[in-house]
Coordinates of C-alpha atoms in Angstrom, one line a residue:
M491 CA -29.2 -31.6 58.5
G492 CA -26.2 -32.0 56.5
P493 CA -23.0 -30.5 56.6
R494 CA -22.8 -26.8 57.3
W495 CA -21.1 -26.1 54.0
L496 CA -24.0 -27.2 51.9
G497 CA -25.6 -24.1 52.0
S498 CA -22.5 -22.5 50.3
Y499 CA -22.5 -25.1 47.3
P500 CA -22.9 -23.7 43.7
A501 CA -26.0 -24.5 42.4
G502 CA -26.2 -27.9 40.8
V503 CA -22.9 -29.1 42.2
R504 CA -23.8 -32.3 44.5
W505 CA -21.7 -32.8 47.6
D506 CA -23.4 -36.0 47.8
L507 CA -22.3 -37.1 44.4
G508 CA -22.4 -40.8 44.1
I509 CA -18.8 -41.9 43.6
A510 CA -18.1 -45.5 42.6
P511 CA -14.7 -47.0 43.0
A512 CA -13.0 -48.0 39.8
P513 CA -9.7 -48.8 38.2
A514 CA -7.8 -45.8 37.6
W515 CA -7.1 -46.8 33.7
R516 CA -10.9 -46.3 33.4
L517 CA -10.5 -42.4 33.1
L518 CA -8.1 -42.9 29.9
D519 CA -10.9 -46.1 28.6
E520 CA -13.7 -43.7 28.9
A521 CA -12.2 -40.7 27.4
A522 CA -11.1 -42.8 24.2
Q523 CA -14.6 -43.9 23.8
R524 CA -16.2 -40.6 24.0
W525 CA -13.7 -38.5 22.1
P526 CA -11.4 -40.8 20.0
D527 CA -10.5 -38.3 17.4
R528 CA -10.3 -35.1 19.7
P529 CA -6.5 -34.2 20.8
A530 CA -5.2 -35.5 24.0
L531 CA -1.8 -34.4 24.2
E532 CA 0.3 -31.5 22.0
F533 CA 4.0 -31.3 22.7
Y534 CA 6.2 -29.3 20.8
G535 CA 3.6 -29.0 17.9
R536 CA 2.7 -32.7 17.7
R537 CA -0.6 -33.8 18.6
I538 CA -1.8 -37.1 20.1
D539 CA -5.4 -37.9 20.0
Y540 CA -7.2 -39.8 22.4
R541 CA -7.2 -43.3 20.3
E542 CA -3.8 -43.2 19.8
L543 CA -3.0 -42.0 23.5
H544 CA -5.2 -45.0 24.4
A545 CA -3.5 -47.2 22.1
L546 CA -0.1 -46.1 23.2
A547 CA -0.7 -46.7 26.7
A548 CA -1.6 -50.5 25.9
R549 CA 1.7 -50.7 24.1
T550 CA 3.2 -49.3 27.1
A551 CA 1.9 -52.1 29.3
A552 CA 2.5 -54.9 26.8
G553 CA 6.1 -53.7 26.6
L554 CA 6.3 -53.7 30.6
Q555 CA 4.8 -57.4 30.9
R556 CA 7.8 -58.4 28.2
L557 CA 10.1 -57.1 30.4
G558 CA 8.9 -59.0 33.4
V559 CA 6.7 -56.4 35.3
R560 CA 4.2 -58.3 37.0
P561 CA 1.3 -57.6 39.2
G562 CA 2.1 -55.4 42.4
D563 CA 5.6 -54.6 41.0
R564 CA 6.9 -50.9 41.3
V565 CA 7.6 -48.8 38.1
G566 CA 9.5 -45.7 38.9
L567 CA 8.9 -42.7 36.6
Y568 CA 11.7 -40.2 36.7
L569 CA 10.3 -37.9 33.6
P570 CA 9.7 -34.1 33.1
N571 CA 6.4 -33.2 31.5
C572 CA 6.3 -35.1 28.2
P573 CA 4.2 -37.6 26.3
Q574 CA 6.1 -40.5 27.9
Y575 CA 4.6 -39.4 31.1
P576 CA 1.0 -40.5 30.7
L577 CA 2.1 -43.2 28.5
A578 CA 4.1 -44.8 31.4
F579 CA 1.6 -43.8 34.0
F580 CA -1.1 -45.3 32.5
G581 CA 0.8 -48.4 30.9
A582 CA 2.2 -49.2 34.4
L583 CA -1.4 -49.6 35.7
L584 CA -2.5 -51.6 32.7
A585 CA 0.4 -54.0 33.5
G586 CA -0.7 -54.2 37.1
A587 CA 2.2 -52.4 38.5
V588 CA 2.1 -49.5 41.0
V589 CA 3.7 -46.2 39.9
V590 CA 6.3 -44.5 42.1
N591 CA 7.0 -40.7 41.1
L592 CA 10.5 -39.4 41.4
S593 CA 11.3 -35.9 41.2
P594 CA 14.0 -34.9 38.8
L595 CA 15.1 -32.1 41.1
D596 CA 15.4 -34.7 44.2
A597 CA 19.0 -35.0 45.7
A598 CA 20.8 -38.4 44.8
T599 CA 20.3 -39.8 48.1
T600 CA 16.5 -38.9 48.3
L601 CA 16.3 -40.9 45.0
A602 CA 18.1 -43.8 46.2
H603 CA 15.8 -44.0 49.5
K604 CA 12.8 -43.7 47.4
I605 CA 13.8 -46.6 45.0
E606 CA 15.0 -48.8 48.0
D607 CA 12.0 -47.9 50.0
S608 CA 9.6 -48.8 47.2
G609 CA 11.4 -51.7 45.8
A610 CA 11.2 -50.3 42.3
E611 CA 13.6 -52.2 39.8
L612 CA 12.7 -50.5 36.8
L613 CA 13.2 -46.9 35.9
I614 CA 11.5 -44.7 33.1
T615 CA 13.4 -41.8 32.2
L616 CA 14.5 -39.5 29.4
D617 CA 18.1 -38.9 27.7
L618 CA 18.3 -35.6 29.3
A619 CA 21.8 -34.4 30.9
A620 CA 19.6 -33.4 34.0
L621 CA 18.1 -36.8 34.1
Y622 CA 20.0 -39.6 32.6
P623 CA 23.4 -39.6 34.3
N624 CA 21.6 -39.7 37.8
A625 CA 19.7 -42.7 36.5
E626 CA 22.6 -44.4 35.1
R627 CA 24.1 -43.9 38.9
L628 CA 21.2 -45.1 40.5
L629 CA 21.5 -48.4 38.1
A630 CA 24.8 -48.9 39.6
T631 CA 24.3 -48.2 43.1
T632 CA 20.7 -49.1 44.0
R633 CA 18.3 -52.4 43.4
L634 CA 17.4 -51.1 39.9
R635 CA 18.0 -53.2 37.1
T636 CA 16.4 -52.0 34.0
L637 CA 16.4 -48.3 32.7
V638 CA 13.8 -47.4 29.9
V639 CA 15.3 -44.3 28.4
G640 CA 13.2 -42.1 26.1
G641 CA 13.7 -38.7 24.4
L642 CA 12.0 -35.7 23.9
A643 CA 12.0 -36.0 20.1
D644 CA 10.0 -39.5 20.5
F645 CA 6.7 -37.6 20.3
A646 CA 7.8 -34.3 19.4
G647 CA 6.5 -32.3 16.2
V648 CA 10.3 -30.8 15.8
P649 CA 13.9 -32.3 15.9
I650 CA 15.4 -32.2 19.1
P651 CA 19.0 -33.9 19.6
A652 CA 19.7 -36.3 22.3
Q653 CA 21.7 -35.1 25.1
C654 CA 23.0 -38.6 26.4
E655 CA 23.9 -42.0 24.6
P656 CA 22.9 -45.0 26.6
P657 CA 24.5 -48.2 25.8
R658 CA 22.6 -51.0 24.0
D659 CA 22.4 -53.6 26.4
A660 CA 19.9 -55.7 28.4
A661 CA 19.5 -53.2 31.2
H662 CA 19.0 -50.3 28.7
V663 CA 15.8 -50.3 26.9
P664 CA 14.8 -47.2 24.3
F665 CA 11.2 -46.3 25.1
M666 CA 10.5 -46.5 21.4
T667 CA 11.5 -50.3 21.6
L668 CA 9.6 -50.9 24.6
I669 CA 6.4 -49.9 22.6
D670 CA 7.1 -51.3 19.5
N671 CA 4.5 -54.0 19.8
D672 CA 0.9 -54.6 18.9
G673 CA -0.6 -53.5 22.5
H674 CA -1.8 -57.0 23.5
H675 CA -1.1 -57.3 27.0
T676 CA -2.4 -59.3 29.7
P677 CA -5.5 -57.7 31.0
Q678 CA -5.6 -57.1 34.9
T679 CA -8.8 -57.5 37.3
I680 CA -9.0 -55.2 40.3
D681 CA -11.6 -57.1 42.6
D682 CA -11.5 -53.8 44.9
P683 CA -10.5 -50.6 43.7
A684 CA -10.4 -49.2 47.3
S685 CA -7.7 -51.3 48.1
A686 CA -5.7 -51.8 45.0
I687 CA -2.4 -49.7 45.2
A688 CA -1.8 -47.6 42.1
V689 CA 0.7 -45.0 43.3
L690 CA 3.2 -44.3 46.0
Q691 CA 3.6 -40.7 46.0
Y692 CA 6.3 -39.8 48.1
T693 CA 6.0 -36.6 50.7
G694 CA 8.3 -33.9 50.4
G695 CA 10.2 -34.8 53.3
T696 CA 10.3 -31.5 54.9
T697 CA 10.1 -33.1 58.4
G698 CA 12.5 -35.9 57.8
T699 CA 12.8 -38.9 55.3
P700 CA 10.2 -38.8 52.7
K701 CA 7.3 -41.4 53.3
G702 CA 5.2 -42.9 50.4
A703 CA 1.6 -42.1 50.6
V704 CA -0.2 -45.1 49.2
L705 CA -2.7 -44.2 46.9
T706 CA -5.3 -46.4 45.6
H707 CA -7.1 -46.9 42.3
A708 CA -10.3 -45.7 43.7
N709 CA -8.3 -42.9 45.4
I710 CA -7.6 -41.3 41.8
T711 CA -11.0 -42.0 40.3
A712 CA -12.7 -40.3 43.2
A713 CA -10.3 -37.3 43.1
A714 CA -11.1 -36.9 39.6
A715 CA -15.0 -37.3 39.8
Q716 CA -14.9 -34.6 42.9
C717 CA -13.0 -32.3 40.6
V718 CA -15.1 -32.8 37.4
E719 CA -18.4 -32.1 39.6
T720 CA -16.8 -28.6 40.9
T721 CA -16.8 -27.6 37.1
Q722 CA -20.4 -28.3 36.4
G723 CA -23.5 -27.1 37.6
E724 CA -25.6 -24.4 36.6
Q725 CA -22.6 -22.2 35.5
P726 CA -20.2 -24.6 34.3
S727 CA -16.5 -23.6 34.1
M728 CA -15.4 -26.3 31.8
L729 CA -17.3 -28.2 29.0
P730 CA -16.4 -31.7 28.2
G731 CA -14.6 -32.4 24.9
A732 CA -14.1 -28.7 24.5
E733 CA -11.1 -27.6 26.6
R734 CA -7.5 -26.7 25.8
M735 CA -5.3 -27.0 29.1
L736 CA -1.8 -26.1 29.6
L737 CA 0.1 -28.4 31.9
V738 CA 3.2 -26.9 33.3
L739 CA 2.9 -28.0 36.6
P740 CA 5.3 -31.0 37.1
L741 CA 3.8 -34.4 36.7
F742 CA 5.7 -36.0 39.4
H743 CA 3.9 -33.9 41.7
I744 CA 0.7 -34.9 42.9
Y745 CA -1.2 -31.6 42.0
A746 CA -0.4 -31.8 38.4
E747 CA -1.3 -35.6 38.2
L748 CA -4.7 -34.4 39.8
V749 CA -4.7 -32.0 36.8
M750 CA -3.8 -34.6 34.4
F751 CA -6.6 -36.7 35.7
L752 CA -9.3 -33.6 35.5
G753 CA -8.2 -33.0 32.0
I754 CA -8.7 -36.6 30.8
A755 CA -11.9 -37.2 32.5
M756 CA -12.9 -33.8 30.7
G757 CA -11.6 -35.0 27.3
A758 CA -9.5 -31.8 27.2
E759 CA -6.3 -31.2 25.1
L760 CA -3.4 -31.1 27.5
V761 CA -0.5 -29.2 26.2
L762 CA 2.5 -30.0 27.9
H763 CA 5.3 -27.8 28.8
P764 CA 8.6 -29.6 30.3
K765 CA 9.4 -26.6 32.7
F766 CA 7.8 -23.1 33.6
D767 CA 9.0 -20.3 31.2
V768 CA 7.0 -17.5 31.9
A769 CA 7.5 -16.3 28.2
A770 CA 6.8 -19.5 26.5
V771 CA 3.7 -20.2 28.7
A772 CA 2.3 -16.8 28.2
R773 CA 3.0 -17.0 24.1
D774 CA 1.4 -20.5 24.2
I775 CA -1.9 -19.2 26.0
A776 CA -2.2 -16.5 23.4
A777 CA -1.3 -18.3 20.2
K778 CA -3.1 -21.5 21.3
R779 CA -6.2 -19.9 22.7
I780 CA -5.5 -22.0 26.2
T781 CA -9.0 -22.2 28.1
V782 CA -7.8 -23.7 31.1
L783 CA -4.7 -23.1 33.5
F784 CA -3.7 -24.7 37.1
G785 CA -0.6 -23.1 38.9
V786 CA 0.8 -22.1 42.0
P787 CA 0.8 -18.3 43.2
T788 CA 4.1 -17.6 42.1
M789 CA 3.5 -18.7 38.5
F790 CA 0.6 -16.2 38.6
V791 CA 2.7 -13.3 40.0
A792 CA 5.3 -13.8 37.2
L793 CA 2.5 -14.2 34.3
T794 CA 0.6 -11.2 35.2
A795 CA 3.9 -9.3 35.2
W796 CA 5.3 -10.7 32.0
A797 CA 1.7 -10.3 29.9
R798 CA 1.5 -6.6 31.2
E799 CA 4.9 -5.7 29.9
H800 CA 4.7 -7.7 26.8
A801 CA 1.0 -6.7 26.0
I802 CA 0.2 -10.4 25.7
D803 CA -3.6 -11.2 25.3
L804 CA -4.5 -13.8 27.7
G805 CA -8.1 -13.5 27.2
S806 CA -8.8 -17.1 26.1
L807 CA -8.5 -18.1 29.7
K808 CA -11.8 -19.1 31.3
H809 CA -10.8 -21.2 34.2
C810 CA -7.8 -20.6 36.4
G811 CA -7.0 -22.6 39.6
S812 CA -4.0 -22.2 42.2
G813 CA -2.8 -24.6 44.6
G814 CA 0.2 -25.8 46.3
A815 CA 0.3 -22.7 48.8
P816 CA -1.9 -20.2 49.9
L817 CA -3.2 -17.5 47.4
P818 CA -2.2 -13.9 48.5
A819 CA -5.2 -11.7 47.7
G820 CA -2.8 -9.2 46.1
I821 CA -2.4 -11.7 43.2
V822 CA -5.8 -12.3 42.3
G823 CA -6.6 -8.6 41.7
P824 CA -4.2 -7.7 39.2
F825 CA -4.7 -11.2 37.3
R826 CA -8.2 -10.6 37.0
Q827 CA -7.7 -7.1 35.9
L828 CA -5.5 -8.6 33.1
T829 CA -7.7 -11.4 31.9
G830 CA -11.1 -10.9 33.2
V831 CA -10.9 -14.6 35.1
A832 CA -10.7 -15.0 39.0
I833 CA -8.1 -17.4 40.2
T834 CA -10.0 -20.2 42.6
D835 CA -7.9 -21.5 45.2
G836 CA -7.8 -25.1 46.4
W837 CA -6.3 -27.2 49.0
G838 CA -5.0 -30.8 48.8
M839 CA -1.9 -33.0 50.0
S840 CA -0.3 -36.0 48.6
E841 CA -2.1 -38.0 51.0
T842 CA -5.6 -37.0 49.8
T843 CA -4.4 -37.2 46.0
A844 CA -4.2 -33.5 45.9
A845 CA -8.1 -33.1 46.3
G846 CA -9.6 -31.5 49.6
T847 CA -11.4 -28.0 48.9
F848 CA -12.6 -25.7 46.0
S849 CA -13.6 -22.6 45.6
P850 CA -17.0 -21.4 44.0
R851 CA -16.3 -19.3 40.9
H852 CA -19.3 -17.2 41.4
G853 CA -20.9 -15.5 44.6
E854 CA -19.3 -13.8 47.4
S855 CA -15.4 -13.7 47.5
R856 CA -13.8 -14.8 50.6
P857 CA -10.2 -13.6 50.9
G858 CA -7.9 -15.9 52.4
S859 CA -10.0 -18.8 52.0
C860 CA -9.1 -22.3 50.0
G861 CA -12.9 -22.9 49.8
L862 CA -15.3 -25.5 50.5
P863 CA -14.8 -29.1 50.8
L864 CA -15.0 -31.2 47.6
P865 CA -18.1 -33.5 47.1
Q866 CA -18.0 -36.6 49.5
V867 CA -15.3 -34.7 51.6
E868 CA -15.6 -34.2 55.2
L869 CA -13.5 -31.6 57.1
K870 CA -13.2 -30.9 61.1
V871 CA -10.7 -29.2 63.0
V872 CA -9.5 -30.6 66.3
A873 CA -7.2 -29.1 69.2
V874 CA -3.7 -29.4 68.2
D875 CA -2.8 -31.1 71.8
D876 CA -6.0 -33.4 71.7
P877 CA -7.3 -34.7 68.4
S878 CA -10.1 -36.1 70.3
R879 CA -11.6 -32.6 70.9
E880 CA -13.5 -31.2 68.0
L881 CA -13.4 -27.3 67.8
A882 CA -16.4 -25.0 67.0
A883 CA -16.7 -22.7 63.8
G884 CA -13.8 -19.9 63.8
E885 CA -11.6 -21.6 66.2
H886 CA -7.9 -22.3 65.0
G887 CA -6.7 -26.0 65.2
E888 CA -5.6 -28.9 63.1
L889 CA -7.3 -29.9 60.0
C890 CA -8.7 -33.3 59.4
I891 CA -10.0 -34.8 56.5
R892 CA -11.9 -37.9 55.7
G893 CA -13.1 -38.8 52.0
P894 CA -12.7 -41.6 49.1
N895 CA -9.6 -39.4 47.9
V896 CA -7.6 -40.0 51.2
M897 CA -4.8 -42.4 51.1
R898 CA -4.6 -45.9 52.6
G899 CA -1.6 -45.2 54.7
Y900 CA 2.1 -44.8 54.4
W901 CA 4.3 -47.5 52.5
N902 CA 6.3 -49.4 54.8
S903 CA 5.5 -47.3 57.9
P904 CA 2.7 -48.6 60.1
A905 CA 3.4 -46.4 63.0
A906 CA 3.4 -43.0 60.7
S907 CA 0.4 -44.2 59.3
A908 CA -1.4 -45.1 62.6
A909 CA -0.4 -41.7 64.0
A910 CA -2.0 -39.8 61.0
L911 CA -5.2 -42.0 60.5
S912 CA -7.9 -42.9 62.8
A913 CA -9.6 -46.2 62.9
D914 CA -12.7 -44.6 61.4
G915 CA -10.8 -42.7 58.7
W916 CA -9.9 -39.4 59.5
F917 CA -6.4 -38.0 58.5
R918 CA -4.7 -35.5 60.5
T919 CA -3.3 -33.1 58.2
G920 CA -0.7 -31.3 59.9
D921 CA -2.2 -27.7 58.9
V922 CA -3.4 -25.3 61.2
A923 CA -6.9 -24.2 60.1
R924 CA -10.2 -22.7 61.0
I925 CA -13.6 -23.5 59.2
D926 CA -16.4 -20.6 59.4
E927 CA -19.8 -20.7 59.7
A928 CA -20.5 -20.9 56.3
G929 CA -18.1 -24.2 55.7
Y930 CA -15.1 -22.1 54.3
V931 CA -11.8 -23.3 55.3
Y932 CA -8.9 -21.0 56.1
I933 CA -5.4 -22.5 56.1
V934 CA -3.5 -20.9 58.6
E935 CA -0.2 -22.5 58.6
R936 CA 1.5 -26.0 59.0
C937 CA 1.8 -26.9 62.4
K938 CA 5.5 -27.2 62.1
D939 CA 5.8 -23.8 60.4
M940 CA 4.1 -22.0 63.4
L941 CA 6.3 -19.8 65.6
L942 CA 6.3 -19.3 69.4
C943 CA 7.5 -15.8 69.9
G944 CA 7.5 -14.8 73.3
G945 CA 4.9 -17.3 74.5
F946 CA 2.5 -16.4 71.5
N947 CA 1.5 -18.4 68.5
V948 CA 2.5 -16.7 65.4
Y949 CA 1.6 -17.8 62.0
P950 CA 3.8 -16.4 59.1
T951 CA 0.9 -16.8 56.4
I952 CA -0.6 -14.1 58.2
I953 CA 2.3 -11.8 58.2
E954 CA 3.4 -12.6 54.5
E955 CA -0.4 -11.8 53.6
A956 CA 0.1 -8.5 55.2
I957 CA 3.6 -7.9 53.4
Y958 CA 2.0 -8.7 49.9
A959 CA -0.1 -5.6 50.4
H960 CA 3.1 -3.6 50.0
P961 CA 3.1 -2.3 46.3
D962 CA 6.6 -2.8 45.8
V963 CA 6.6 -6.7 47.0
A964 CA 6.7 -9.4 44.4
E965 CA 7.2 -12.1 46.6
V966 CA 7.8 -12.9 50.2
C967 CA 8.3 -15.8 52.6
V968 CA 8.5 -15.7 56.4
I969 CA 10.5 -18.0 58.8
G970 CA 11.2 -17.8 62.4
I971 CA 14.7 -17.3 63.5
A972 CA 16.2 -17.7 67.0
D973 CA 15.8 -15.2 69.3
A974 CA 17.5 -15.1 72.7
Y975 CA 15.0 -13.2 74.6
R976 CA 11.4 -14.4 72.5
G977 CA 12.6 -17.5 71.7
Q978 CA 11.7 -17.0 67.9
S979 CA 11.2 -13.7 65.8
P980 CA 9.9 -13.4 62.4
K981 CA 12.1 -12.7 59.4
A982 CA 11.0 -11.8 56.1
F983 CA 12.7 -12.6 52.8
V984 CA 11.3 -10.2 50.0
R985 CA 11.6 -10.0 46.3
L986 CA 10.7 -6.5 45.0
K987 CA 9.2 -5.7 41.8
D988 CA 11.1 -4.5 39.1
G989 CA 12.2 -0.9 39.5
A990 CA 11.3 -0.6 43.0
A991 CA 13.5 1.6 45.5
P992 CA 14.9 -0.5 48.3
L993 CA 13.0 -1.5 51.4
T994 CA 14.5 -1.1 54.9
L995 CA 13.3 -2.8 57.8
A996 CA 12.0 0.0 59.5
A997 CA 10.1 1.1 56.2
L998 CA 8.6 -2.4 56.3
Q999 CA 7.6 -2.3 60.0
A1000 CA 5.8 1.2 59.6
F1001 CA 3.6 -0.1 56.6
L1002 CA 2.7 -3.2 58.7
E1003 CA 1.8 -1.1 61.9
G1004 CA -1.7 -1.8 62.4
R1005 CA -1.8 -4.7 59.7
I1006 CA -0.7 -7.1 62.3
G1007 CA 0.0 -7.6 65.9
R1008 CA 2.8 -6.4 67.7
H1009 CA 3.9 -9.9 68.6
E1010 CA 3.7 -10.7 64.7
M1011 CA 6.0 -7.8 63.7
V1012 CA 8.8 -8.7 61.6
R1013 CA 12.1 -8.2 63.4
A1014 CA 14.6 -9.0 60.4
L1015 CA 14.5 -8.5 56.5
E1016 CA 16.5 -9.7 53.9
L1017 CA 15.8 -8.5 50.1
R1018 CA 16.7 -11.4 47.7
A1019 CA 16.9 -10.9 43.7
E1020 CA 15.2 -14.5 43.9
L1021 CA 13.5 -16.6 46.2
P1022 CA 14.1 -20.4 46.4
K1023 CA 11.4 -22.4 45.2
T1024 CA 10.5 -26.3 45.4
P1025 CA 9.9 -28.3 42.2
V1026 CA 6.2 -27.5 41.8
G1027 CA 7.3 -23.8 42.0
K1028 CA 6.3 -22.8 45.6
L1029 CA 8.3 -20.7 47.9
S1030 CA 10.7 -23.1 49.9
K1031 CA 10.9 -22.3 53.6
L1032 CA 13.1 -25.3 53.9
A1033 CA 15.6 -24.0 52.0
L1034 CA 15.5 -20.8 53.9
Y1035 CA 15.7 -22.4 57.3
E1036 CA 18.7 -24.4 55.9
E1037 CA 20.4 -21.4 55.1
E1038 CA 19.8 -19.6 58.3
R1039 CA 21.0 -22.9 60.0
Q1040 CA 24.4 -22.6 58.2
R1041 CA 24.6 -19.0 58.9
A1042 CA 24.1 -19.5 62.4
A1043 CA 26.7 -22.5 62.6
A1044 CA 29.4 -20.4 61.0
A1045 CA 28.9 -17.4 63.4
A1046 CA 29.0 -19.8 66.4
P1047 CA 32.3 -19.6 68.3
G1048 CA 34.9 -22.3 68.0

């Protein structure tokens, strides 16, 4: 008798998929062998095929080795979505280095922490005003010794002027100089891909100092294989060597990295967008006949509204996936009416190489669920206060995961690693969830986001789902605010749809009556023209909590 989710698996998709550990660069090797002449990247009108991408990655590896990069060295990537990212990623791995992803939206202190903690001494970036000055400051104030600086024009099909002019000295190397070689590099041998480190993926730091999730070569190849398998079966949603995927999720984020791995493993053409601009995304989907799109819920909200308003044809899409945040049911219907495509939800974390669950495209719809465990993934729910006690189907507790995609631990953090990972490989996710009898997973809330209101556990996600049912609501984020009587109370931050009449707290409470419990009722409402978002586009509770903290401090006497 196997896991209970096996009976819910799509026909032809194998949960017991055999996954052989392999070096991460094998993904690119195999794609270049299978589809050498197929476009791999498209960037501002220029296409790079898989043969050229493979050769450019080898030249990047050779250039890094000539700069002194040795096996195990950490190489920082401080890049937007651009061809330099996959070149630097695979080039660093081919050189034997470890990739350290850095967010262009990180604060200076956060960037400095990641560089010092990881031990990176070389940073690859672009000559953009939003990036280069920060990189230059880091070169002057941290352990960094070398900046490799590229430009958007390096691989674009149109002229793009440089925004900054780096000095010409030993500490600054143009990206095109780095790859000005024949590609001959010292090949690396990995005896055990399951222990060889490929990436340090720093967590968001919402509960303190960011920690580096140690992802191995085997984690990456396993996550890619798991996702590929879910697109196949008797009713495949993606065909090898035939798809065109728009990649607008930021590649420094693990979710976007997994999309890149999937795209390369499938021989897809990756159309790169440096940032999410809804008009540009909609136009490219229509003009370039994009077939695959992954995003976060807020992106699909914006895309649906814009395409409707401007009568844009999104009919080429056939596979759309959402992750990074729970997918409200109110988003799925309008998008499906517009495109004929059901957005499938999934769940993963930096610590799981972004892989965890997937939603079957056919069969019974399960609103609120992020789907079933991926191939070779095991999930269980344990008591929050006693992780040794596994809970029955339908009970709420902390979600735990085990599988070949789960990290080795946290970099330089043995205590945090021991607290998060059990001796037999289970990772405690910090997510409150339930798993039903059929194996479908429902993420209720982050443990840290759960509110305690008058002694009751209150989950903001449940309240948000109810508010999304209001016809005038475009986006909503619920957090807890201090309540002298109840300890905490829910406050909703709402962005209304264009043209909607103002919404009062009383009207919202009347709408929610009967949809949520009395202990869950919203006690405060703030309307916003925009809601704060994280670098990947998720609504940011952290930013709202910080605003509330500052507001409370300003109002405090004395």
